[in-house]
Coordinates of C-alpha atoms in Angstrom, one line a residue:
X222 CA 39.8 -10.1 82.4
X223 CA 43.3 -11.2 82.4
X224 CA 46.0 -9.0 81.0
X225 CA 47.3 -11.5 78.6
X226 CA 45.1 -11.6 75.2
X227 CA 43.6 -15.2 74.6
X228 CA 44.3 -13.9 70.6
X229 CA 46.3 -11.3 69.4
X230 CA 47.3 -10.2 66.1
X231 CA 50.7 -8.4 65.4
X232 CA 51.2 -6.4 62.5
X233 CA 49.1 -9.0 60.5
X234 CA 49.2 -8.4 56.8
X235 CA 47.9 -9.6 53.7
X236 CA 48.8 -9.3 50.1
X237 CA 46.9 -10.9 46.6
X238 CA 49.3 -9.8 44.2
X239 CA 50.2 -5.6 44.6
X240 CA 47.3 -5.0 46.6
X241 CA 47.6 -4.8 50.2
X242 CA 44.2 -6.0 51.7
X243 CA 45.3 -6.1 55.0
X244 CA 47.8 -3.7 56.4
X245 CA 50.0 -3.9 59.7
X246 CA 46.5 -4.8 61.9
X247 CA 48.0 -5.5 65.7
X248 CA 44.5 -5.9 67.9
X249 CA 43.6 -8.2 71.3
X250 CA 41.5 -10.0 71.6
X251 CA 40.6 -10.9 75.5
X252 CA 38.8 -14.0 77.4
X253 CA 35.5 -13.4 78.7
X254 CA 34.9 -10.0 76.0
X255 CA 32.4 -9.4 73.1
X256 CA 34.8 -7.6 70.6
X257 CA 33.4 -6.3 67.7
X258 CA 34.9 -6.2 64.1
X259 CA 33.7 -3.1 61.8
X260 CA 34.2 -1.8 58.9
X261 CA 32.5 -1.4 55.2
X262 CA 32.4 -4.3 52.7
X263 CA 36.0 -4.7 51.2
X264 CA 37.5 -3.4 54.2
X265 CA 39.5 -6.0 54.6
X266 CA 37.3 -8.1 57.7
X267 CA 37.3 -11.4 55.7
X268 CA 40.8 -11.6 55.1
X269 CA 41.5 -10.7 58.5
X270 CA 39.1 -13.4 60.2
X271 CA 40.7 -15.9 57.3
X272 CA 44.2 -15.7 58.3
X273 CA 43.1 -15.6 62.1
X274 CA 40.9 -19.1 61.4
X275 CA 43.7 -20.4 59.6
X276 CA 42.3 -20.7 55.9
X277 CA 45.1 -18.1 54.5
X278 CA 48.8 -17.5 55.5
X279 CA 49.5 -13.6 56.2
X280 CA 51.9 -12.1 54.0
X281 CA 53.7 -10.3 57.2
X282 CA 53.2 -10.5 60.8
X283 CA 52.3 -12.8 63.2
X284 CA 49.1 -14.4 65.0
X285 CA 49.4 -15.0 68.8
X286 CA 47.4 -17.6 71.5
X287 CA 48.1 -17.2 74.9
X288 CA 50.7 -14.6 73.8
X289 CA 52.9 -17.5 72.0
X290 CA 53.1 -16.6 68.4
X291 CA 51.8 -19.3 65.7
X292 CA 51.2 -20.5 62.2
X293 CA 48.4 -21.9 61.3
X294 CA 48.5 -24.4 58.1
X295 CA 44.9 -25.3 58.2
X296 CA 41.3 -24.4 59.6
X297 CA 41.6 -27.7 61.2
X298 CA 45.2 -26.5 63.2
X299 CA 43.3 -23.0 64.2
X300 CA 40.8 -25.4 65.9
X301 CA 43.0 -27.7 67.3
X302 CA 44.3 -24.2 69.4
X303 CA 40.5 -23.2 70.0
X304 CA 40.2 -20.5 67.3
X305 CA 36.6 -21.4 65.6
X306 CA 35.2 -19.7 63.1
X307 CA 31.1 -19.1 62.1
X308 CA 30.8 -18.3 58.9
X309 CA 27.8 -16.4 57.8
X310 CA 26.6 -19.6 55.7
X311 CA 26.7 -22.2 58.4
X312 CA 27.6 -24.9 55.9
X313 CA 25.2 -27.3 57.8
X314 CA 24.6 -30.5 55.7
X315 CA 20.7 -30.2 55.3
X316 CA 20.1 -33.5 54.9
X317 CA 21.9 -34.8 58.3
X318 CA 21.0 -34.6 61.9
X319 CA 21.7 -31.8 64.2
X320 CA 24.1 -34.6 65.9
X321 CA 25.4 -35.6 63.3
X322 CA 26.3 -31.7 62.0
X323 CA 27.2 -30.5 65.2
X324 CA 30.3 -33.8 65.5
X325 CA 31.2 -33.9 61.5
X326 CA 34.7 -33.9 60.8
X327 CA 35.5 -34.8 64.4
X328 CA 35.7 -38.4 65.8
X329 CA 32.5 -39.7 67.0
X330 CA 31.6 -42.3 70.0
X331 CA 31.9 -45.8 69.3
X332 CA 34.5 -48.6 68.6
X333 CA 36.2 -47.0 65.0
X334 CA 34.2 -47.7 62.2
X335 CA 31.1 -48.3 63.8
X336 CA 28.9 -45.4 64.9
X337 CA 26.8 -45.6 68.5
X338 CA 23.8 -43.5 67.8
X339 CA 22.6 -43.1 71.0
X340 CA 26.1 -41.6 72.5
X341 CA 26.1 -39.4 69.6
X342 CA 22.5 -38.2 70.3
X343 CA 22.9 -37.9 73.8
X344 CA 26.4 -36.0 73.6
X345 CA 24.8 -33.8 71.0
X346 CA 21.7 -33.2 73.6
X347 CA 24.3 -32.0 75.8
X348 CA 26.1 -29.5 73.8
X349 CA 23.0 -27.6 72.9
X350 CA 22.0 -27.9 76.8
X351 CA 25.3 -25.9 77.4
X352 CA 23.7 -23.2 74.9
X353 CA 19.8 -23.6 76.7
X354 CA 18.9 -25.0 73.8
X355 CA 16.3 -28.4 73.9
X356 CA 14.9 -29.5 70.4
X357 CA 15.2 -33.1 68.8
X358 CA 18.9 -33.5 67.5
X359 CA 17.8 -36.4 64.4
X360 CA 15.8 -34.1 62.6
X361 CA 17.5 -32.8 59.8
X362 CA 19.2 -29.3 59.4
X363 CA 17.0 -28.4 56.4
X364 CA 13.8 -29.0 58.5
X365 CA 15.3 -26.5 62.0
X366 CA 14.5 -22.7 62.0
X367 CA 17.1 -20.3 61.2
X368 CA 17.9 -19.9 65.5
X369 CA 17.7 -23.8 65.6
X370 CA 20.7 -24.1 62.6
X371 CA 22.7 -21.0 64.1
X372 CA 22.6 -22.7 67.6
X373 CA 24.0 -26.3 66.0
X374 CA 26.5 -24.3 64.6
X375 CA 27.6 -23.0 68.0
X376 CA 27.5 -26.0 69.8
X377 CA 29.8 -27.6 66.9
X378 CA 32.5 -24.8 67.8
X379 CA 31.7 -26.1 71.5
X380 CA 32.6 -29.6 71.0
X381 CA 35.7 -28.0 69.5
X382 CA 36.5 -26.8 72.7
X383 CA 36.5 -23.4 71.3
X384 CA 38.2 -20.7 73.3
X385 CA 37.9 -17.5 70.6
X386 CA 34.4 -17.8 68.6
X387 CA 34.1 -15.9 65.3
X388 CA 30.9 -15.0 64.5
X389 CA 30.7 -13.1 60.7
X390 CA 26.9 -11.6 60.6
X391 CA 25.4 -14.3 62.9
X392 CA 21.9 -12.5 62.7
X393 CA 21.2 -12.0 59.1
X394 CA 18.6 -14.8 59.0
X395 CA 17.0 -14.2 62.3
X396 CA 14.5 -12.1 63.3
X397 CA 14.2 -9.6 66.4
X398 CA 13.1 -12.2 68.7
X399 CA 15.8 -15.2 67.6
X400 CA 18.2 -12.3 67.9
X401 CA 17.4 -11.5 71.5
X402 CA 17.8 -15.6 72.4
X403 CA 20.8 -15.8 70.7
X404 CA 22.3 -12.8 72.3
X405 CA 21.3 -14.8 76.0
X406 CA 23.7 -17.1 74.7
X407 CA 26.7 -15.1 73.2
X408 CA 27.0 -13.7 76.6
X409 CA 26.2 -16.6 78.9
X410 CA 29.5 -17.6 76.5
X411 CA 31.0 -14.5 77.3
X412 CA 30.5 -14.8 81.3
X413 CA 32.0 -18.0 81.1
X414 CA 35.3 -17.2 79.5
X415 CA 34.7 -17.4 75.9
X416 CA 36.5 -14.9 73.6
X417 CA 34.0 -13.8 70.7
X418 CA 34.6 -11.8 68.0
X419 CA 31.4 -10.5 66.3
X420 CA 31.3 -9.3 62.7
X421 CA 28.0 -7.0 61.7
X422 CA 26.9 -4.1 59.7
X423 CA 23.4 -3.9 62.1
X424 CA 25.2 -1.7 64.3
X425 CA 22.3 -1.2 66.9
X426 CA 23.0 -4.8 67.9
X427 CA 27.2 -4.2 67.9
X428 CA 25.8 -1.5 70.7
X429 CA 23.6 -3.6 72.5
X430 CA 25.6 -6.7 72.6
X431 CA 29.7 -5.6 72.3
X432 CA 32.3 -4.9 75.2
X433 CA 34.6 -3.4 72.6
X434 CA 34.8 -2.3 68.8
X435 CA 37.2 -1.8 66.1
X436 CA 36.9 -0.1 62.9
X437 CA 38.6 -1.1 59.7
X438 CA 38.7 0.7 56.8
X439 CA 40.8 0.1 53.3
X440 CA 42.8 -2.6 55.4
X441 CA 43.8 -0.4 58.1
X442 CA 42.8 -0.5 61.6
X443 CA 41.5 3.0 62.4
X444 CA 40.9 2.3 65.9
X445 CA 39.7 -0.1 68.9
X446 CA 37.7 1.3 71.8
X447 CA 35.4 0.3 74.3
X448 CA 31.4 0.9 73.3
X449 CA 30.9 2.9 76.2
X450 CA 33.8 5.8 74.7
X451 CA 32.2 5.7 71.3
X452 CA 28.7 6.7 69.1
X453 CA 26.8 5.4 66.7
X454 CA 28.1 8.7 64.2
X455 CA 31.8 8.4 65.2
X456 CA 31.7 4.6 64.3
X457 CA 29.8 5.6 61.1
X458 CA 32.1 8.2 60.1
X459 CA 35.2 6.0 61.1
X460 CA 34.1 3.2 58.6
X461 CA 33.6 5.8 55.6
X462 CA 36.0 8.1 56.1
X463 CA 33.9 11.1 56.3
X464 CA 30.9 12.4 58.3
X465 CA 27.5 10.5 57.8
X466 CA 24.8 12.3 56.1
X467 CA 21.3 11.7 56.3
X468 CA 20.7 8.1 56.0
X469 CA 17.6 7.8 54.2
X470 CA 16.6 10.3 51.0
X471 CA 13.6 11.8 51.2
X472 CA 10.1 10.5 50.7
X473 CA 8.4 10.9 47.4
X474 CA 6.1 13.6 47.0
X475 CA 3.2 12.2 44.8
X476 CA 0.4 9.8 45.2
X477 CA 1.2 8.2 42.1
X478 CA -0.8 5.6 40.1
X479 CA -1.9 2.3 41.1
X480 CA 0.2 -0.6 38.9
X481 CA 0.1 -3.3 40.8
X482 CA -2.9 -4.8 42.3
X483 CA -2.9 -7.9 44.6
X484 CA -6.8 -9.1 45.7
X485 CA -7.6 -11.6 47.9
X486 CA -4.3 -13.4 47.0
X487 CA -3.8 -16.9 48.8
X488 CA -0.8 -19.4 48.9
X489 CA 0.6 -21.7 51.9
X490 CA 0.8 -19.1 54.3
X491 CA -1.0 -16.1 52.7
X492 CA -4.8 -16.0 53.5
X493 CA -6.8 -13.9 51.3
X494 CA -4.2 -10.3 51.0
X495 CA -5.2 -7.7 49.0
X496 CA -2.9 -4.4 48.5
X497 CA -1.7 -2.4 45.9
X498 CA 1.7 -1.1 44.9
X499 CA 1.6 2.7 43.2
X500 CA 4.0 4.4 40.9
X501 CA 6.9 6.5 42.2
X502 CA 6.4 5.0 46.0
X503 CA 8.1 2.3 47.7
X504 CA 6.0 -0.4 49.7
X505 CA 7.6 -1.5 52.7
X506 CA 6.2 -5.4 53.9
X507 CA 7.0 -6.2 57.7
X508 CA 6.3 -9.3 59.2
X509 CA 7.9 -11.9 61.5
X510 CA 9.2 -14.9 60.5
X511 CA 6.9 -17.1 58.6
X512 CA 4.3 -14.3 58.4
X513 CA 4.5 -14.9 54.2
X514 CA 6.6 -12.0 53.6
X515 CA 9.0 -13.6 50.7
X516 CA 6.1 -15.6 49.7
X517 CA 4.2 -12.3 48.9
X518 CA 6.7 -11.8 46.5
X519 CA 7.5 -15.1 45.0
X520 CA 3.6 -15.0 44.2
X521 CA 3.7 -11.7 42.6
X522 CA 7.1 -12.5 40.6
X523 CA 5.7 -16.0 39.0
X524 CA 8.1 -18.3 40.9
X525 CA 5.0 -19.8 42.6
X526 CA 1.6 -19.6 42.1
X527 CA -1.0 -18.9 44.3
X528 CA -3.9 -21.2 44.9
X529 CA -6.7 -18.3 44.9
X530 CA -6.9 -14.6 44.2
X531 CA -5.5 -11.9 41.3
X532 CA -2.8 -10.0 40.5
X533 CA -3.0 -7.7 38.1
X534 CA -0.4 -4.8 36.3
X535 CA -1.6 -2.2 35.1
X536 CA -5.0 -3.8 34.7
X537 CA -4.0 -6.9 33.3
X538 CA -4.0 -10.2 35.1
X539 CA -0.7 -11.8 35.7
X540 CA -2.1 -14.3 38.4
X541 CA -0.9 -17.7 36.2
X542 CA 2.1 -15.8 34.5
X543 CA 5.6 -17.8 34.6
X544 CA 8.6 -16.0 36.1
X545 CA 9.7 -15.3 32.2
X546 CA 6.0 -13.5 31.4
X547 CA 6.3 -11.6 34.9
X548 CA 9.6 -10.6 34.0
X549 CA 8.3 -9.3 30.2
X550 CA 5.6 -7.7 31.6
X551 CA 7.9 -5.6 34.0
X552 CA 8.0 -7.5 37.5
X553 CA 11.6 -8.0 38.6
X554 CA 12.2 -9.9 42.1
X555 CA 15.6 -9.8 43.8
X556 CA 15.8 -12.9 45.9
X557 CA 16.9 -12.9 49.7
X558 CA 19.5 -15.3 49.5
X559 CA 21.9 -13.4 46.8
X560 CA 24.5 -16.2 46.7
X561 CA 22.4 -18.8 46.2
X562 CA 19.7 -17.2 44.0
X563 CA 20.3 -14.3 42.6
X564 CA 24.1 -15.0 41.0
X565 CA 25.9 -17.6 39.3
X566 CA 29.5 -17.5 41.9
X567 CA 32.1 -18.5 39.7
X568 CA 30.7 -16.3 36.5
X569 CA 31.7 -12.7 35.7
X570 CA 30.0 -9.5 36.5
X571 CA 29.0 -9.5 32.8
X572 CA 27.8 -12.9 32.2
X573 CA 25.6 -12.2 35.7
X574 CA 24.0 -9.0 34.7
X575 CA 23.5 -10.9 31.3
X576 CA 21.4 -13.1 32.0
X577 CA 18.6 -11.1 33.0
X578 CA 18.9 -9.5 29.5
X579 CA 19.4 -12.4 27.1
X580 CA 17.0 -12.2 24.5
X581 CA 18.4 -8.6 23.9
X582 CA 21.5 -9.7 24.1
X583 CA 21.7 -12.6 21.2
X584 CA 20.6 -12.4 17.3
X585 CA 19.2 -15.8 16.5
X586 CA 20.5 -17.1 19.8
X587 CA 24.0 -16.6 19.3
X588 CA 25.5 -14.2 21.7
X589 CA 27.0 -11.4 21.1
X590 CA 29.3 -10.3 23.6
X591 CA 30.6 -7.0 22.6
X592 CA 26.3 -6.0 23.6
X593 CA 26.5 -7.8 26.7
X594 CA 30.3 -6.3 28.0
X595 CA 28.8 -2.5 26.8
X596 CA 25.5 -3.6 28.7
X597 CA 27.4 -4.6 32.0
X598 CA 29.7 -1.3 32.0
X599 CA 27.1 0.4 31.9
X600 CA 24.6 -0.8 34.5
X601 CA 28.0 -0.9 36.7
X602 CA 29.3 2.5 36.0
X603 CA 25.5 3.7 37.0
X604 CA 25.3 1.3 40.3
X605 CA 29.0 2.2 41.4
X606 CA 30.1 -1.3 41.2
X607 CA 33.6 -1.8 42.6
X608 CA 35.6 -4.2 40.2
X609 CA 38.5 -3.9 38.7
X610 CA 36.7 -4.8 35.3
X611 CA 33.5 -6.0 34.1
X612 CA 35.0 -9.0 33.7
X613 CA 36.1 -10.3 37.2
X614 CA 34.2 -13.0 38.7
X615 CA 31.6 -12.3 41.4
X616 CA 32.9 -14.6 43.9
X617 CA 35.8 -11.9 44.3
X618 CA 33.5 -8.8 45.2
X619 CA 32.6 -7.7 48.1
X620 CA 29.0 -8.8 49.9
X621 CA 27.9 -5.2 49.0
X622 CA 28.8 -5.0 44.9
X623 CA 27.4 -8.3 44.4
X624 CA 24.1 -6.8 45.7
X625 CA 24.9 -4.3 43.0
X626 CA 25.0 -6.8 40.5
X627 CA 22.1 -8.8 41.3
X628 CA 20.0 -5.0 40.9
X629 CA 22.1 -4.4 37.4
X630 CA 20.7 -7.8 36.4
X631 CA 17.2 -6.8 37.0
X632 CA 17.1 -3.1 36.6
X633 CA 18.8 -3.0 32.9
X634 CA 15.1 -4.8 32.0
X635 CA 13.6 -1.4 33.2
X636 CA 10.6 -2.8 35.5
X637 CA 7.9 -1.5 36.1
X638 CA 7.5 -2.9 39.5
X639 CA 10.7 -3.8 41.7
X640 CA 10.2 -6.2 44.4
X641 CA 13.1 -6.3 46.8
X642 CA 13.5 -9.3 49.4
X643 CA 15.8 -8.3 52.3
X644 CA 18.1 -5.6 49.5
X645 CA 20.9 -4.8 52.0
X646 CA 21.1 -7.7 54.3
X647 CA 25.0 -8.3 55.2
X648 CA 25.9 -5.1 53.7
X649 CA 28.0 -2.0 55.3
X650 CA 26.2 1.3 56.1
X651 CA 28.3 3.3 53.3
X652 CA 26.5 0.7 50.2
X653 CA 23.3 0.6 52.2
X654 CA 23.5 4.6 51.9
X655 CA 23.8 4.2 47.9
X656 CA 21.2 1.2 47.5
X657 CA 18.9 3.5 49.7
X658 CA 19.7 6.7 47.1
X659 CA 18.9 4.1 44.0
X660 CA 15.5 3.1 45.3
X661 CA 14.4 6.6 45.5
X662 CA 15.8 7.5 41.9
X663 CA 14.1 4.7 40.8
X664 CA 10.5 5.6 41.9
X665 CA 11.5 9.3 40.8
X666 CA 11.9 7.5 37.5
X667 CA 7.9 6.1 37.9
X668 CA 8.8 2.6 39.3
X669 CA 6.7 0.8 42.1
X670 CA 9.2 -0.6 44.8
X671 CA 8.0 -3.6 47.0
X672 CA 10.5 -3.9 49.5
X673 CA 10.8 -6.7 52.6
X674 CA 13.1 -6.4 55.4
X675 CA 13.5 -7.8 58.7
X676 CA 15.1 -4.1 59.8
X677 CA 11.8 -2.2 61.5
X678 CA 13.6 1.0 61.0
X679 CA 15.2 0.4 57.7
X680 CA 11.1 0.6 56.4
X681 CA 10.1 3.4 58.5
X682 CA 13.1 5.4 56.7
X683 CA 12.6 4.3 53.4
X684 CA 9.0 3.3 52.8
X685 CA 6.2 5.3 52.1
X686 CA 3.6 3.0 53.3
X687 CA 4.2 -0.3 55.4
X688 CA 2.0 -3.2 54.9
X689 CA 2.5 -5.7 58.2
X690 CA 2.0 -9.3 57.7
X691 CA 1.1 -11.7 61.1
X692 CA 0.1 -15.5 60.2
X693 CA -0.5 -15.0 56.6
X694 CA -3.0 -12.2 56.8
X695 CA -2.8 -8.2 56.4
X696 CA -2.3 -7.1 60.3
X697 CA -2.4 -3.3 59.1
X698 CA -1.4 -0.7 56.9
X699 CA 0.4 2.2 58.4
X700 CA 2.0 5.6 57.0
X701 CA 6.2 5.1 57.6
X702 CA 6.4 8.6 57.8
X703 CA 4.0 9.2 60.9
X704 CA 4.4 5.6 62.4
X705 CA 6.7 4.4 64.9
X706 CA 8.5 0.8 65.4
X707 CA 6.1 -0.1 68.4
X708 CA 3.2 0.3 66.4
X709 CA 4.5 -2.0 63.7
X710 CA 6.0 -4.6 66.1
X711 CA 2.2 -4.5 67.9
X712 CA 0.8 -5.2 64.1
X713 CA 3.6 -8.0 63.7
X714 CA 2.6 -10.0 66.7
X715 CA -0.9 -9.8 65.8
X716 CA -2.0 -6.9 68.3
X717 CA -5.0 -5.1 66.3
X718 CA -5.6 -2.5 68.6
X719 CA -1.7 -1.1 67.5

């Protein structure tokens, strides 16, 4: 590893008005080393990566390449020096080619003005070659898997001729097995001189994958060390700012009542699941991908409908209900993709927790505002939402509080069942701790939780009872408490003798 830091920061800073997001942050980053970036949401890793990348000027200090300090005007300038960024959203044009994504915005073969196809294709066949990848580069980017997108969007930042790769949450859409292959790749990267910095909150993986950490916290770096000198409760307790306690609250203690009942349910990929959901317990669904966990819940929610079977609460059938009549009865979904489903970006936190509550909120249709600002203070006093008012746009919060708003929205309708698609995805282990502590007060409350995730452990500590999905069918139904992350990952890949 040479001596001389590919990137360096020096006393990097960054002000929005008086706040200080980023304070005085001097790291190195090295040639041919995995460093990691932690810290909780809000910590200031965003801004950091932003000014590094070249979308915002720091307020103080200095960014350095090949010890040379510089000043980025533009994304496009931090390229041009081989600092390429990944940003959790790929921002992949769906309806284009993996060729054609992986060379847009950069100068393609052929005489100018006229595109040659075939060179495109075949130097996009390359690029993914360099990455072990071998998959037909016309399709379209809406029709890849998740591992398919993520690996165009590497190979773009390879015809970039990208020497520092910055990966924010590169996993959050894949499952255990696209993890592992893109893993393979970040350090076959790695070996061959690539500088990466990698940005998650799954901090098993940060373990398993790193050379070197640092933590953030409040826009201060706390420290930088290699993995092998640190601990999965020091790197907790650095991020917070205090010990860790127990991750996951305890179970519930009673049976409860049955008040959801799915039979024999069938859609594109479910094949005839029955289950049921109970009062005061959280239901934990694991699957792989494409096993029909979130279309489990967009059945039960109303936003599609099945093509055979029931669903009934509390003994009445909901099976043809719309999402309105679901949501009046008491089912309330909270959609995977946040951003693009669950919140209206450029609104405030108010208008957003609103509009799950509209009809309470209006006289005659009119809107009344002074209801729906006392409504939103409220739910965001009893979520911990950090704002600085009700009133500030979502698009300014942190991954973690707009999670928070996307529950207010849905639990100020007081449901009776709460179905949860991938809750704390992309968000830091200090909100996952409160999201965790508002499920259980929730089912203390009487309310049946349905909760999917992708995180094996994240069920076993927080679910009662696991259901595991493989191929559209019920695999098996285990007890979280007395079950184990082999048994579950047997169930997942179909093995019935788990």
């Amino acid at each position: 590893m040479s001596t001389t830091p590919v990137l360096a920061t020096r006393n990097l800073s960054k002000d929005y008005g008086p706040i200080r997001v980023v304070a005085n942050v001097s790291l190195n980053f090295h040639a041919g080393s995995i460093h990691a970036l932690l810290g909780e949401n809000g910590a200031g890793k965003s801004t950091l990566i932003k000014m590094i990348a070249g979308v915002v000027h720091p307020s103080d200090g200095t960014v350095e390449v090949d010890g040379e300090p510089v000043r980025f005007r533009s994304v496009k300038e931090g390229q041009a020096a081989g600092i390429v960024a990944l940003p959790q959203e790929l921002m992949l044009v769906p309806t284009l080619g993996a060729a054609e994504n992986i060379y847009l915005g950069m100068r393609r073969p052929g005489v100018p003005g006229l595109l040659h196809r075939g060179r495109l294709n075949a130097d996009a066949t390359e690029q993914l070659a360099r990455l072990g990848q071998s998959f037909d580069v016309t399709t379209p980017a809406v029709e890849l898997s998740a591992i398919q997108q993520t690996m165009v969007a590497l190979a773009r930042a390879l015809a970039r001729d990208a020497r520092v790769l910055v990966l924010d949450e590169p996993t959050a859409a894949l499952t255990d097995t696209e993890t592992e292959v893109l893993f393979a790749v970040l350090r076959s990267l790695r070996d061959q001189g690539t500088a990466i910095m990698y940005v998650s909150h799954r901090l098993d993986e940060v373990f398993a994958l790193a050379d070197t950490a640092t933590v953030l916290r409040n826009g201060q770096h706390i420290w930088t060390k290699p993995m092998g000198q640190t601990q999965h409760d020091e790197v907790v307790a650095s991020m917070i700012g205090r010990a860790p306690e127990t991750e996951f609250p305890e179970r519930a203690s009673t049976d409860g009542e049955p008040i959801l009942r799915i039979t024999e349910l069938v859609g594109w990929t479910l094949r005839g699941v029955s289950l049921e959901a109970r009062s005061g317990r959280v239901l934990g669904i694991a699957g792989l991908a494409g096993a029909g966990r979130s279309e489990l819940l967009r059945l039960i929610a109303g936003v599609e409908r099945p093509q055979a079977g029931t669903i009934e609460l509390d003994g009445r059938d909901i099976t043809r209900s719309s999402v309105a009549h679901s949501m009046a009865a008491g089912v309330a979904l909270v959609p995977e993709e946040r951003r693009r489903q669950g919140l209206v970006m450029n609104a405030t936190i108010a208008t957003n927790i609103g509009l799950g509550s509209l009809t309470h909120l209006s006289d005659s249709g009119i809107m009344r505002p002074g209801r729906e600002q006392r409504l939103a203070q409220q739910q965001a006093d009893e979520l911990q939402i950090r704002a600085t008012s009700v009133r500030q746009d979502v698009a300014e919060l942190s991954g973690g509080n707009q999670q928070k708003v996307v529950l207010a929205k849905y639990l100020a309708r007081q449901p009776r069942v709460l179905l949860l698609d991938e809750p704390t995805r992309g968000i830091d282990v200090g909100t996952k701790g409160e999201i965790y502590q508002l499920i259980r007060r929730l089912t203390a409350e009487g309310v049946a939780v349905i909760v999917v995730s992708s995180e094996i452990s994240e069920l076993l500590g927080l679910a009662d009872e696991v259901a595991v999905l493989h191929q559209g069918q019920l695999a098996g139904f285990v007890d979280a408490a007395t079950s184990d992350q082999h048994t579950i990952l047997h169930l997942c890949y179909g093995r019935l003798d788990a």
